[in-house]
mmCIF file of C-alpha atoms and ligand atoms in Angstrom:
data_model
loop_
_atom_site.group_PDB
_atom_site.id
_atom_site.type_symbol
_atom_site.label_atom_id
_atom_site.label_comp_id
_atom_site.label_asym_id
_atom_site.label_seq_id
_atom_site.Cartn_x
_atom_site.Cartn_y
_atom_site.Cartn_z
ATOM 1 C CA UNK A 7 114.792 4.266 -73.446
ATOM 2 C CA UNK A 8 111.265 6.104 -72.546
ATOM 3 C CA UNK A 9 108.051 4.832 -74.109
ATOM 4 C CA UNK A 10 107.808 8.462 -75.923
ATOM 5 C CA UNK A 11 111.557 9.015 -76.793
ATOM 6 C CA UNK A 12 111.291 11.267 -80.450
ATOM 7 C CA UNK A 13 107.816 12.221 -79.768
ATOM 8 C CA UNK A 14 106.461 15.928 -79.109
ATOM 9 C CA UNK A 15 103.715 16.821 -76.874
ATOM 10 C CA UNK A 16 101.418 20.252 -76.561
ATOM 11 C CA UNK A 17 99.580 20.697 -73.627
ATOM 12 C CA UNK A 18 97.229 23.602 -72.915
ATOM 13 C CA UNK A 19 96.549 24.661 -69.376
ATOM 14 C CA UNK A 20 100.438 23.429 -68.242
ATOM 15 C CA UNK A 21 101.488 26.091 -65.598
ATOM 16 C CA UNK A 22 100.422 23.757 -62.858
ATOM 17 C CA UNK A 23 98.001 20.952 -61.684
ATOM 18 C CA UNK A 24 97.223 18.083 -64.192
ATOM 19 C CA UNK A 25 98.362 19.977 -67.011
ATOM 20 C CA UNK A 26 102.059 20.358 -65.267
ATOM 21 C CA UNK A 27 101.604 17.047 -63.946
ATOM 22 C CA UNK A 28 101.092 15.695 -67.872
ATOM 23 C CA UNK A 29 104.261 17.547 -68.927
ATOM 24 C CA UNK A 30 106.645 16.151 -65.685
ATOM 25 C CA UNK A 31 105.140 12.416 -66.379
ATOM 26 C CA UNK A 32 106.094 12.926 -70.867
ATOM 27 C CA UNK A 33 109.026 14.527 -70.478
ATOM 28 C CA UNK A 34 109.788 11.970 -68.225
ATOM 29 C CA UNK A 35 109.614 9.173 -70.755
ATOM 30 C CA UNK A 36 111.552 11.068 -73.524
ATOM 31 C CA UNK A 37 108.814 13.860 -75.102
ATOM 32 C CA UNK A 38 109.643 17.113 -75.667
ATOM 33 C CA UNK A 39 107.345 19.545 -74.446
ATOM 34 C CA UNK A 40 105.038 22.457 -75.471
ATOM 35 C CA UNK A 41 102.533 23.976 -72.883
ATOM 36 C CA UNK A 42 100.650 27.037 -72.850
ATOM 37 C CA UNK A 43 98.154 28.999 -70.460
ATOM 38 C CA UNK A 44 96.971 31.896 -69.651
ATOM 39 C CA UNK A 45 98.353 32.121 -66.004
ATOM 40 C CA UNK A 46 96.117 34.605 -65.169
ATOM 41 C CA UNK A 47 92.695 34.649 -63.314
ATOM 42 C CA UNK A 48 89.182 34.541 -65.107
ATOM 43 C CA UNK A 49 86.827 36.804 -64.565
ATOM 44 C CA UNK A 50 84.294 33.953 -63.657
ATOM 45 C CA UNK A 51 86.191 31.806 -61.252
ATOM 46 C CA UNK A 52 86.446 32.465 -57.286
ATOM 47 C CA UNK A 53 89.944 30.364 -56.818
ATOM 48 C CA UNK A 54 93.103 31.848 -58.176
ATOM 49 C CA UNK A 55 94.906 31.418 -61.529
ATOM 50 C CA UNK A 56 98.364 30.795 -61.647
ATOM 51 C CA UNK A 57 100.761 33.245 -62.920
ATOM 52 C CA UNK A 58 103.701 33.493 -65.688
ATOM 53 C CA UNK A 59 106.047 32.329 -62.508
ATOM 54 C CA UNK A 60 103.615 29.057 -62.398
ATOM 55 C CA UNK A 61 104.363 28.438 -66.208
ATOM 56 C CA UNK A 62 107.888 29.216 -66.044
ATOM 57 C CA UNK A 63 108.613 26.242 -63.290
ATOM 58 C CA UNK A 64 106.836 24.323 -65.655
ATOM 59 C CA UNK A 65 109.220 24.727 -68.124
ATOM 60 C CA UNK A 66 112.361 24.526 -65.580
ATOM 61 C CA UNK A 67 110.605 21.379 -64.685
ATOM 62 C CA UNK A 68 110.894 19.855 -68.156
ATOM 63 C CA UNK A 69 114.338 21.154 -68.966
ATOM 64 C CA UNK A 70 115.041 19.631 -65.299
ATOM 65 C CA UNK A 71 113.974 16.417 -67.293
ATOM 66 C CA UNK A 72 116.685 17.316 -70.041
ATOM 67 C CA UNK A 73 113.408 17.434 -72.213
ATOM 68 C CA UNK A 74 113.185 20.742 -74.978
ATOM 69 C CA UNK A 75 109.939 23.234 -73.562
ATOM 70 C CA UNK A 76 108.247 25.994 -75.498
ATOM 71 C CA UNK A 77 106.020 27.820 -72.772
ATOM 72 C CA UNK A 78 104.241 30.364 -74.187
ATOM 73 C CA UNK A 79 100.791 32.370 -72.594
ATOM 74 C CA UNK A 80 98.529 31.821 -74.958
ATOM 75 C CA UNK A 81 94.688 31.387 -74.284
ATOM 76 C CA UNK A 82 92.431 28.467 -75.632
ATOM 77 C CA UNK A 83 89.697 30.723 -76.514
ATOM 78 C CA UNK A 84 91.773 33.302 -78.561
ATOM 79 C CA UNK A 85 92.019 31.050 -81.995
ATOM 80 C CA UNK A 86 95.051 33.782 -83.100
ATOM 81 C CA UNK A 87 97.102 33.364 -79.572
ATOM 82 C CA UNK A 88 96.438 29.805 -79.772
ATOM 83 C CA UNK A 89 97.423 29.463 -83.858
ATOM 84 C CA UNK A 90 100.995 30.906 -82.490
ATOM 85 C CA UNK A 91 101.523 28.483 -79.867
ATOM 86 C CA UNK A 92 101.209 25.797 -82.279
ATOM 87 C CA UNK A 93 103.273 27.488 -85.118
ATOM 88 C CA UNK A 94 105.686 27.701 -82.470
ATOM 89 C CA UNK A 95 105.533 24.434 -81.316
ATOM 90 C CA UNK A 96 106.214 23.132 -84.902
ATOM 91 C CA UNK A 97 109.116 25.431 -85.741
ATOM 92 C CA UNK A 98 110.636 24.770 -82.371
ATOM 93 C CA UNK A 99 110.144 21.325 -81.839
ATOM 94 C CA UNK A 100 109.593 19.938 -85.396
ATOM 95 C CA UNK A 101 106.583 18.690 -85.220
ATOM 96 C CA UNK A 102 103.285 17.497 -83.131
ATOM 97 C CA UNK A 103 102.303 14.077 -81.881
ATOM 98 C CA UNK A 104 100.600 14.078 -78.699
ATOM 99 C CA UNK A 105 97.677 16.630 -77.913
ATOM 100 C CA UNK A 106 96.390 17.187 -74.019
ATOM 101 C CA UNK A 107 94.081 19.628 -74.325
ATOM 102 C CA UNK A 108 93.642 20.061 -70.947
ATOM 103 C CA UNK A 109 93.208 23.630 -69.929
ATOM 104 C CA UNK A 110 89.678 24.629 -68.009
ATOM 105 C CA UNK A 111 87.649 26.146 -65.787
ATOM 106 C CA UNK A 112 84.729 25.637 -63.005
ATOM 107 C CA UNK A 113 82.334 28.289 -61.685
ATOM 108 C CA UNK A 114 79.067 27.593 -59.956
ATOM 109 C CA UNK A 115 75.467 29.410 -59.509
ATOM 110 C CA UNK A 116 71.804 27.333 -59.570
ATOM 111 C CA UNK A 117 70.869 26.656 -63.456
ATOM 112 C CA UNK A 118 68.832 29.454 -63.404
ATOM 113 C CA UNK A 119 71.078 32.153 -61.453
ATOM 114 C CA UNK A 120 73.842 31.261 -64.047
ATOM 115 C CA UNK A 121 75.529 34.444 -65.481
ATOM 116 C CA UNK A 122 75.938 35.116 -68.882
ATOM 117 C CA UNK A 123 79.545 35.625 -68.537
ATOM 118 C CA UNK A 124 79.774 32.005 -66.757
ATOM 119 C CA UNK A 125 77.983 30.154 -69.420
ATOM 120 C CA UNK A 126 80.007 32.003 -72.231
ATOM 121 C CA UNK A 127 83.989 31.462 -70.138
ATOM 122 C CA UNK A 128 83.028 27.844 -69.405
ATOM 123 C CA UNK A 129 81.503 27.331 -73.113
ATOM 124 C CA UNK A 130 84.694 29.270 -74.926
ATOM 125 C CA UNK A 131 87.284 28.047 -72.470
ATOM 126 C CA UNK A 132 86.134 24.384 -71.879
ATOM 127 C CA UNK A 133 84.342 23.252 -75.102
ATOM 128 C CA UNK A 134 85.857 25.786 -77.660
ATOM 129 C CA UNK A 135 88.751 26.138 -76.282
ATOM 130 C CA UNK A 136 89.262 22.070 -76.817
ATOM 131 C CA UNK A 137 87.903 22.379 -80.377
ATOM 132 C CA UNK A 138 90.436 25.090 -81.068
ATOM 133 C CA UNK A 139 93.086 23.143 -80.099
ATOM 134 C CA UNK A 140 92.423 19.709 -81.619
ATOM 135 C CA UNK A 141 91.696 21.700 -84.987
ATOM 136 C CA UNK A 142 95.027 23.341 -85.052
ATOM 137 C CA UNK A 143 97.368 20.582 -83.562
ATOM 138 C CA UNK A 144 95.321 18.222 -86.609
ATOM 139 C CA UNK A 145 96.123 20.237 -89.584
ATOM 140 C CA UNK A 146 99.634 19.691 -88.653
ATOM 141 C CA UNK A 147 99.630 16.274 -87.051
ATOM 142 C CA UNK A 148 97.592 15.298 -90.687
ATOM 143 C CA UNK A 149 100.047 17.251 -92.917
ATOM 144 C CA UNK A 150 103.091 15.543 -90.979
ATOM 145 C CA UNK A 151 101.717 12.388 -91.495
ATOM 146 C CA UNK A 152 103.075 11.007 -88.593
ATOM 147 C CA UNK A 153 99.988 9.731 -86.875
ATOM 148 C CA UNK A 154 99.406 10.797 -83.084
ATOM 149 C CA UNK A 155 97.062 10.559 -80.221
ATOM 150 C CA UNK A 156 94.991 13.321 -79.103
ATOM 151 C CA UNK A 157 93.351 13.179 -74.916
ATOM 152 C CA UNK A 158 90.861 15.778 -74.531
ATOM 153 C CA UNK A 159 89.995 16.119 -70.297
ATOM 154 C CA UNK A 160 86.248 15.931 -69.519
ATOM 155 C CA UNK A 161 85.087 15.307 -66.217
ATOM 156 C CA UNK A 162 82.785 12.589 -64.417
ATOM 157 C CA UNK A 163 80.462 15.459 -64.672
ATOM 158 C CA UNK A 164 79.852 14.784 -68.322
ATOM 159 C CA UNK A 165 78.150 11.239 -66.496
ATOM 160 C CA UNK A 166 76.633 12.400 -63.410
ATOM 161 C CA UNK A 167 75.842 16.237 -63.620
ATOM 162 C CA UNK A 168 76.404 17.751 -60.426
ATOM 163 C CA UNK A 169 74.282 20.564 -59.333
ATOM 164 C CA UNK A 170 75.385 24.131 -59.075
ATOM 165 C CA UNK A 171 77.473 23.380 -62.661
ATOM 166 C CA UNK A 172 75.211 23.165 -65.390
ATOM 167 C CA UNK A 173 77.644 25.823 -67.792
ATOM 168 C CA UNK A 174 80.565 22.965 -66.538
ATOM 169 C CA UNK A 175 78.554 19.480 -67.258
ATOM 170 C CA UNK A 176 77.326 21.383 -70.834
ATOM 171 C CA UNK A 177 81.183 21.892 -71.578
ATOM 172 C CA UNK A 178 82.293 18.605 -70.299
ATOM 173 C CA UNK A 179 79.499 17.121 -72.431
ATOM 174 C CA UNK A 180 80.901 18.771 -75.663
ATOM 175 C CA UNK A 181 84.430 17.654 -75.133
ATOM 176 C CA UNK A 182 82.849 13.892 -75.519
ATOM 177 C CA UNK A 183 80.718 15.238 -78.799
ATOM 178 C CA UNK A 184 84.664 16.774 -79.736
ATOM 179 C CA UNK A 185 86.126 13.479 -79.305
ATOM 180 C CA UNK A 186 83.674 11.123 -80.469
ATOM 181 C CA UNK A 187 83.393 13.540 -83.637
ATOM 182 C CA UNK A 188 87.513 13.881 -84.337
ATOM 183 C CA UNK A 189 88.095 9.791 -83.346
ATOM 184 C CA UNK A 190 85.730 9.352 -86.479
ATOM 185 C CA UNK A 191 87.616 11.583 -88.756
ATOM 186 C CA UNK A 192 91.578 11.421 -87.802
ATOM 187 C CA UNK A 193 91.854 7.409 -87.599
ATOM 188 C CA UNK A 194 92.412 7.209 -91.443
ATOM 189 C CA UNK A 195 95.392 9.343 -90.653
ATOM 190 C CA UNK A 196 96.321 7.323 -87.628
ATOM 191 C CA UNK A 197 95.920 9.566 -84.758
ATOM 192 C CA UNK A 198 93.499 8.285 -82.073
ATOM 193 C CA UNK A 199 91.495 10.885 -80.179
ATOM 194 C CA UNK A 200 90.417 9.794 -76.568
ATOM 195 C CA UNK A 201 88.897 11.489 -73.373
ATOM 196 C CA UNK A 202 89.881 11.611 -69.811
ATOM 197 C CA UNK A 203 87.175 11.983 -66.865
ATOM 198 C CA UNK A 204 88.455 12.855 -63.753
ATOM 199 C CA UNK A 205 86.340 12.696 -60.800
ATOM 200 C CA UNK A 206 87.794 15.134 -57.947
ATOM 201 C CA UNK A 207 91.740 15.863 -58.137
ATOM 202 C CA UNK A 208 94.135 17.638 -55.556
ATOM 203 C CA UNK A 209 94.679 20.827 -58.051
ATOM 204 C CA UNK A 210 93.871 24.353 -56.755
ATOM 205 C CA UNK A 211 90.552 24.213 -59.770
ATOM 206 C CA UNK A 212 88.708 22.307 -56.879
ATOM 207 C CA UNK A 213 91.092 22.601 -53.449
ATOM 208 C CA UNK A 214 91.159 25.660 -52.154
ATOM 209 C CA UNK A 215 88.808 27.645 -49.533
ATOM 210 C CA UNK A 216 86.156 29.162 -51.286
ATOM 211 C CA UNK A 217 85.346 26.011 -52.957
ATOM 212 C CA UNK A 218 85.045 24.059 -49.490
ATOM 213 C CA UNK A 219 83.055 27.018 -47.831
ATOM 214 C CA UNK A 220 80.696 26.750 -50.599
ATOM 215 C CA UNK A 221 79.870 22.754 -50.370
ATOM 216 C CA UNK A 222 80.111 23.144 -46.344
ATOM 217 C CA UNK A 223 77.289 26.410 -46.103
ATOM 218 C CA UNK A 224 79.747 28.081 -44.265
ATOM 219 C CA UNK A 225 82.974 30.760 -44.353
ATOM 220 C CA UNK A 226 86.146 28.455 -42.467
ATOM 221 C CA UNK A 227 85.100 25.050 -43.880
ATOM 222 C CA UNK A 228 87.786 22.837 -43.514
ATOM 223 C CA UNK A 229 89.466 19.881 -45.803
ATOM 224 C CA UNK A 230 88.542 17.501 -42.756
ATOM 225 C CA UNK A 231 84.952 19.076 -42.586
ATOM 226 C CA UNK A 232 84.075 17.870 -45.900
ATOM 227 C CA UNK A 233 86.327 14.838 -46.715
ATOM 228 C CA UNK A 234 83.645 12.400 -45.525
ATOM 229 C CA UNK A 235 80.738 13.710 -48.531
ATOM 230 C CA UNK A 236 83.978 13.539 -50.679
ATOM 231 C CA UNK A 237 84.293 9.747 -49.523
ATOM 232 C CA UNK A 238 80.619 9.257 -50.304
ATOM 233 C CA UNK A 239 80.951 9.933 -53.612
ATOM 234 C CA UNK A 240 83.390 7.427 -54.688
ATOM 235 C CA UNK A 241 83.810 3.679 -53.853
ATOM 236 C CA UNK A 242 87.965 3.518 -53.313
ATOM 237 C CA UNK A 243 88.988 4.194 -49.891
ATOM 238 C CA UNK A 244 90.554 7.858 -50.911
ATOM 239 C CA UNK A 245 88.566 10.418 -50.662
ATOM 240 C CA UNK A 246 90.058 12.391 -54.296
ATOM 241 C CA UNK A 247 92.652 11.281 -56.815
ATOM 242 C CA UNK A 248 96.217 12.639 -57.554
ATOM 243 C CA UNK A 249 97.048 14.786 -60.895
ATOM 244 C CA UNK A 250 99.933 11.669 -61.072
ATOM 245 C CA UNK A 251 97.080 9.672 -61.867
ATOM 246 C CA UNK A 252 95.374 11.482 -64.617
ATOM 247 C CA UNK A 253 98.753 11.438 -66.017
ATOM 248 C CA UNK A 254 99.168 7.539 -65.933
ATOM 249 C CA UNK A 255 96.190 7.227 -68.210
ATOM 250 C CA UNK A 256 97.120 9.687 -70.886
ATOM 251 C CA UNK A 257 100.474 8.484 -71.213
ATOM 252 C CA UNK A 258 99.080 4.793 -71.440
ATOM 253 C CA UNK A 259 96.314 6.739 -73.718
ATOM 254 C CA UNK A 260 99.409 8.596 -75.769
ATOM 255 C CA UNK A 261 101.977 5.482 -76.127
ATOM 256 C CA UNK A 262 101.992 2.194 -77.508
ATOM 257 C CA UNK A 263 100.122 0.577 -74.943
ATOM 258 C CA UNK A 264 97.435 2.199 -75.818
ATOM 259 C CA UNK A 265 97.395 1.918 -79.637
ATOM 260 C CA UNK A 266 94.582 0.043 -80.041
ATOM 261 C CA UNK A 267 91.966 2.412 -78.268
ATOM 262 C CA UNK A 268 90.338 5.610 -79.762
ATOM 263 C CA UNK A 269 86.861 7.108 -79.432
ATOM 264 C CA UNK A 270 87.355 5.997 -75.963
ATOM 265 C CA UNK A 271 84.993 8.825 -72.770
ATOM 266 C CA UNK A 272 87.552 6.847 -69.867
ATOM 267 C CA UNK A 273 87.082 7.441 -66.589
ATOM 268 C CA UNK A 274 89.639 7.955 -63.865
ATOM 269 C CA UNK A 275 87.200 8.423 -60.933
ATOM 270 C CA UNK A 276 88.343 6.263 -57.990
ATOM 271 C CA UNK A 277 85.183 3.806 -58.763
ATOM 272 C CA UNK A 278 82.345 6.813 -59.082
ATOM 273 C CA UNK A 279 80.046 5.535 -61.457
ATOM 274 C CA UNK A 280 78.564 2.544 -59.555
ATOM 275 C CA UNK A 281 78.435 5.162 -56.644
ATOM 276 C CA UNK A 282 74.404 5.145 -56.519
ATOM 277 C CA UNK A 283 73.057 8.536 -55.355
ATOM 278 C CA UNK A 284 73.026 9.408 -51.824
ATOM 279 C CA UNK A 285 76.124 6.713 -51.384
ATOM 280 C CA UNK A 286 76.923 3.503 -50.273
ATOM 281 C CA UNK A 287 78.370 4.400 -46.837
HETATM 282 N N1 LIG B 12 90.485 19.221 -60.362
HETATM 283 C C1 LIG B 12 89.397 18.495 -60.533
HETATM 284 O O1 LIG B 12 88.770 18.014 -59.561
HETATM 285 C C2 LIG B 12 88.901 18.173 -61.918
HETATM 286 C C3 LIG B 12 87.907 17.188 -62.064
HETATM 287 C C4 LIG B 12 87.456 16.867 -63.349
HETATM 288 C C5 LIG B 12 87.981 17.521 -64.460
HETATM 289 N N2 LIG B 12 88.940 18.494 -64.285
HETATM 290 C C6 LIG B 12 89.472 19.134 -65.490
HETATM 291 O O2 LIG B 12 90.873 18.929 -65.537
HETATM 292 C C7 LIG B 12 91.487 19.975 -66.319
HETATM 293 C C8 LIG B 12 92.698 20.502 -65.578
HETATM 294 O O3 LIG B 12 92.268 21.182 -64.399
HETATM 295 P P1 LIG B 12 93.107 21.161 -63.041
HETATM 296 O O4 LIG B 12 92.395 20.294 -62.102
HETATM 297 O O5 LIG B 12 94.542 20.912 -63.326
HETATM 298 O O6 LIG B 12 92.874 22.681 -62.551
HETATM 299 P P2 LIG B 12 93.854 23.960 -62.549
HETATM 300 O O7 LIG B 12 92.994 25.140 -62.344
HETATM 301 O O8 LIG B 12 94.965 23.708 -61.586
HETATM 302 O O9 LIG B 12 94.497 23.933 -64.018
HETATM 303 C C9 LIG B 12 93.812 24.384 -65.149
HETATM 304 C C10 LIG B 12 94.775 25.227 -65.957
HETATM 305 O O10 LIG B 12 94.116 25.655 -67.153
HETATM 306 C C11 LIG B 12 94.495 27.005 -67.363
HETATM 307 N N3 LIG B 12 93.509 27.698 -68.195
HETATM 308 C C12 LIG B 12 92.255 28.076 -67.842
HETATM 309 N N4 LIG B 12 91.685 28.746 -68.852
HETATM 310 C C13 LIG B 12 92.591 28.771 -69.868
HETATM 311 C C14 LIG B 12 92.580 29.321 -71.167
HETATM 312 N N5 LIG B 12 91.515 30.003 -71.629
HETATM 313 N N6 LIG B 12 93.670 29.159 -71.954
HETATM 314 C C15 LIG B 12 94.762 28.486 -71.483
HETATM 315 N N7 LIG B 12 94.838 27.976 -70.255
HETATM 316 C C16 LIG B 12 93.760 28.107 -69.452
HETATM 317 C C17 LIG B 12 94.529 27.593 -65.955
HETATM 318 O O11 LIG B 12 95.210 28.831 -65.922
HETATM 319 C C18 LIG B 12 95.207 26.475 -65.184
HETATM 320 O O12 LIG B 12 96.610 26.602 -65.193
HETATM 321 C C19 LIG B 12 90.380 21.000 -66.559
HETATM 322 O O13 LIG B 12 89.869 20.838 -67.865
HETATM 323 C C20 LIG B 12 89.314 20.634 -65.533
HETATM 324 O O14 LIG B 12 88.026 21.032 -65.930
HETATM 325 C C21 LIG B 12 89.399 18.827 -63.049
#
């Protein structure tokens, strides 16, 4: 017996990191799975995407799990692509009851060296993309009448801006305004709506070299060159957290455990919001 066993669950942004990670740790307690991306790279970001290979070992993954999988491409920002997925995931899978809308990006630039194109991806992908997908999955999840629980990801940012992100911290922002607003107006059809706020996380969004040659100044900055400002900035003694552990708190978000919690901006951030600036070591 799994705590989700019956229960369906679409997840945007699944070919790999916390979005895969979401799909291994559902599947594993009995949900069928739906995950879509766009496994390709934005024009914006500097690390790389992940390609239709990435979201087809998702799915192996989840059949691995002897869980159903509908993996389709489909991008968060294109309201058509995105309106298939979801048709799909109904006629495949009969219905909808969890929502992760996980699926993002990060660029960086100075407030006022910002791009246009960085300010309109991270807008579309991160804060309309999440809109997008909480409006389809809820004409379904309402017409089903089944009742369900929505996690939208945020980001500590949305609490502590850091610099350099400003398009980011605005999108992470709106996801809580997304939340707040669809918590309000799903609960008289039973489906709680909470959000997630990672602080950093072993995925290849914020692991990978041009990321640490940026914080370090430098080209050939190393993980062991930066991990002690990574340590800084939170209070546990780990210097980032797993995608394994964004997935323990949506699936205690998504099952029973969690039924009495909605409207809920919680963060899973290794202790780093009574980090005080400049640190306590
Ligand atoms: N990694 C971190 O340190 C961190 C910290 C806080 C919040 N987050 C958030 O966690 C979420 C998951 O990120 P991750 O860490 O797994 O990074 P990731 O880059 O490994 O995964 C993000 C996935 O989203 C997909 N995606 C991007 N744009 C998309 C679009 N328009 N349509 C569909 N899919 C799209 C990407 O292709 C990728 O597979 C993101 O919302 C991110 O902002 C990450």
């Amino acid at each position: 017996m799994g705590l989700l066993d019956g229960k369906v669950a679409l997840i945007t942004g699944g070919a790999r990191g916390q979005g895969r990670s979401h799909a291994m740790a559902l599947a594993r307690e009995g949900a069928d799975i739906a995950v879509c991306d766009i496994s390709t790279k934005p024009r914006t970001t500097f690390y790389d995407g992940p390609t239709a290979a990435d979201l087809k070992e998702t799915e192996r993954l989840v059949h691995e799990l002897d869980r159903r999988c509908v993996a389709m491409e489909a991008d968060v920002t294109d309201r058509v692509a995105l309106g298939r997925f979801v048709d799909a995931t109904v006629e495949q899978l009969g219905h909808i009851d969890i929502v992760c809308a996980n699926a993002g990006i990060v660029s960086y630039n100075s407030f006022w060296e910002t791009t246009d194109e960085q300010w309109d991806d991270t807008i579309a992908t991160n804060m309309t993309g999440v809109w997008n997908t909480v409006r389809a999955c809820a004409r379904h999840m309402i017409a089903a009448g089944r009742g369900g629980s929505m996690v939208l990801t945020s980001s500590v940012a949305a609490f502590t801006p850091a610099p350099g992100a400003s398009a980011y911290v605005a999108s992470k922002n709106g996801v809580v305004g997304i939340m707040k607003s669809a918590a309000v107006e799903l609960a008289q059809f039973n489906i709680r709506v909470n959000s997630i706020h990672p602080c950093t996380v072993n995925t290849p969004m914020v692991i990978n070299q041009p990321t640490r040659d940026m914080f370090g100044g430098r080209s050939g900055v190393t993980h062991a060159d930066v991990e002690p400002a990574m340590q800084a900035l939170v209070l546990l003694p780990q210097t980032m957290a797993e995608p394994e552990d964004m997935s323990a708190a949506v699936l205690y978000l998504v099952s029973d455990a969690g039924r009495a919690v909605t409207g809920v901006a919680l963060p899973v951030d290794l202790g780093m919001q009574l980090v005080p600036p400049g640190g306590w070591r």
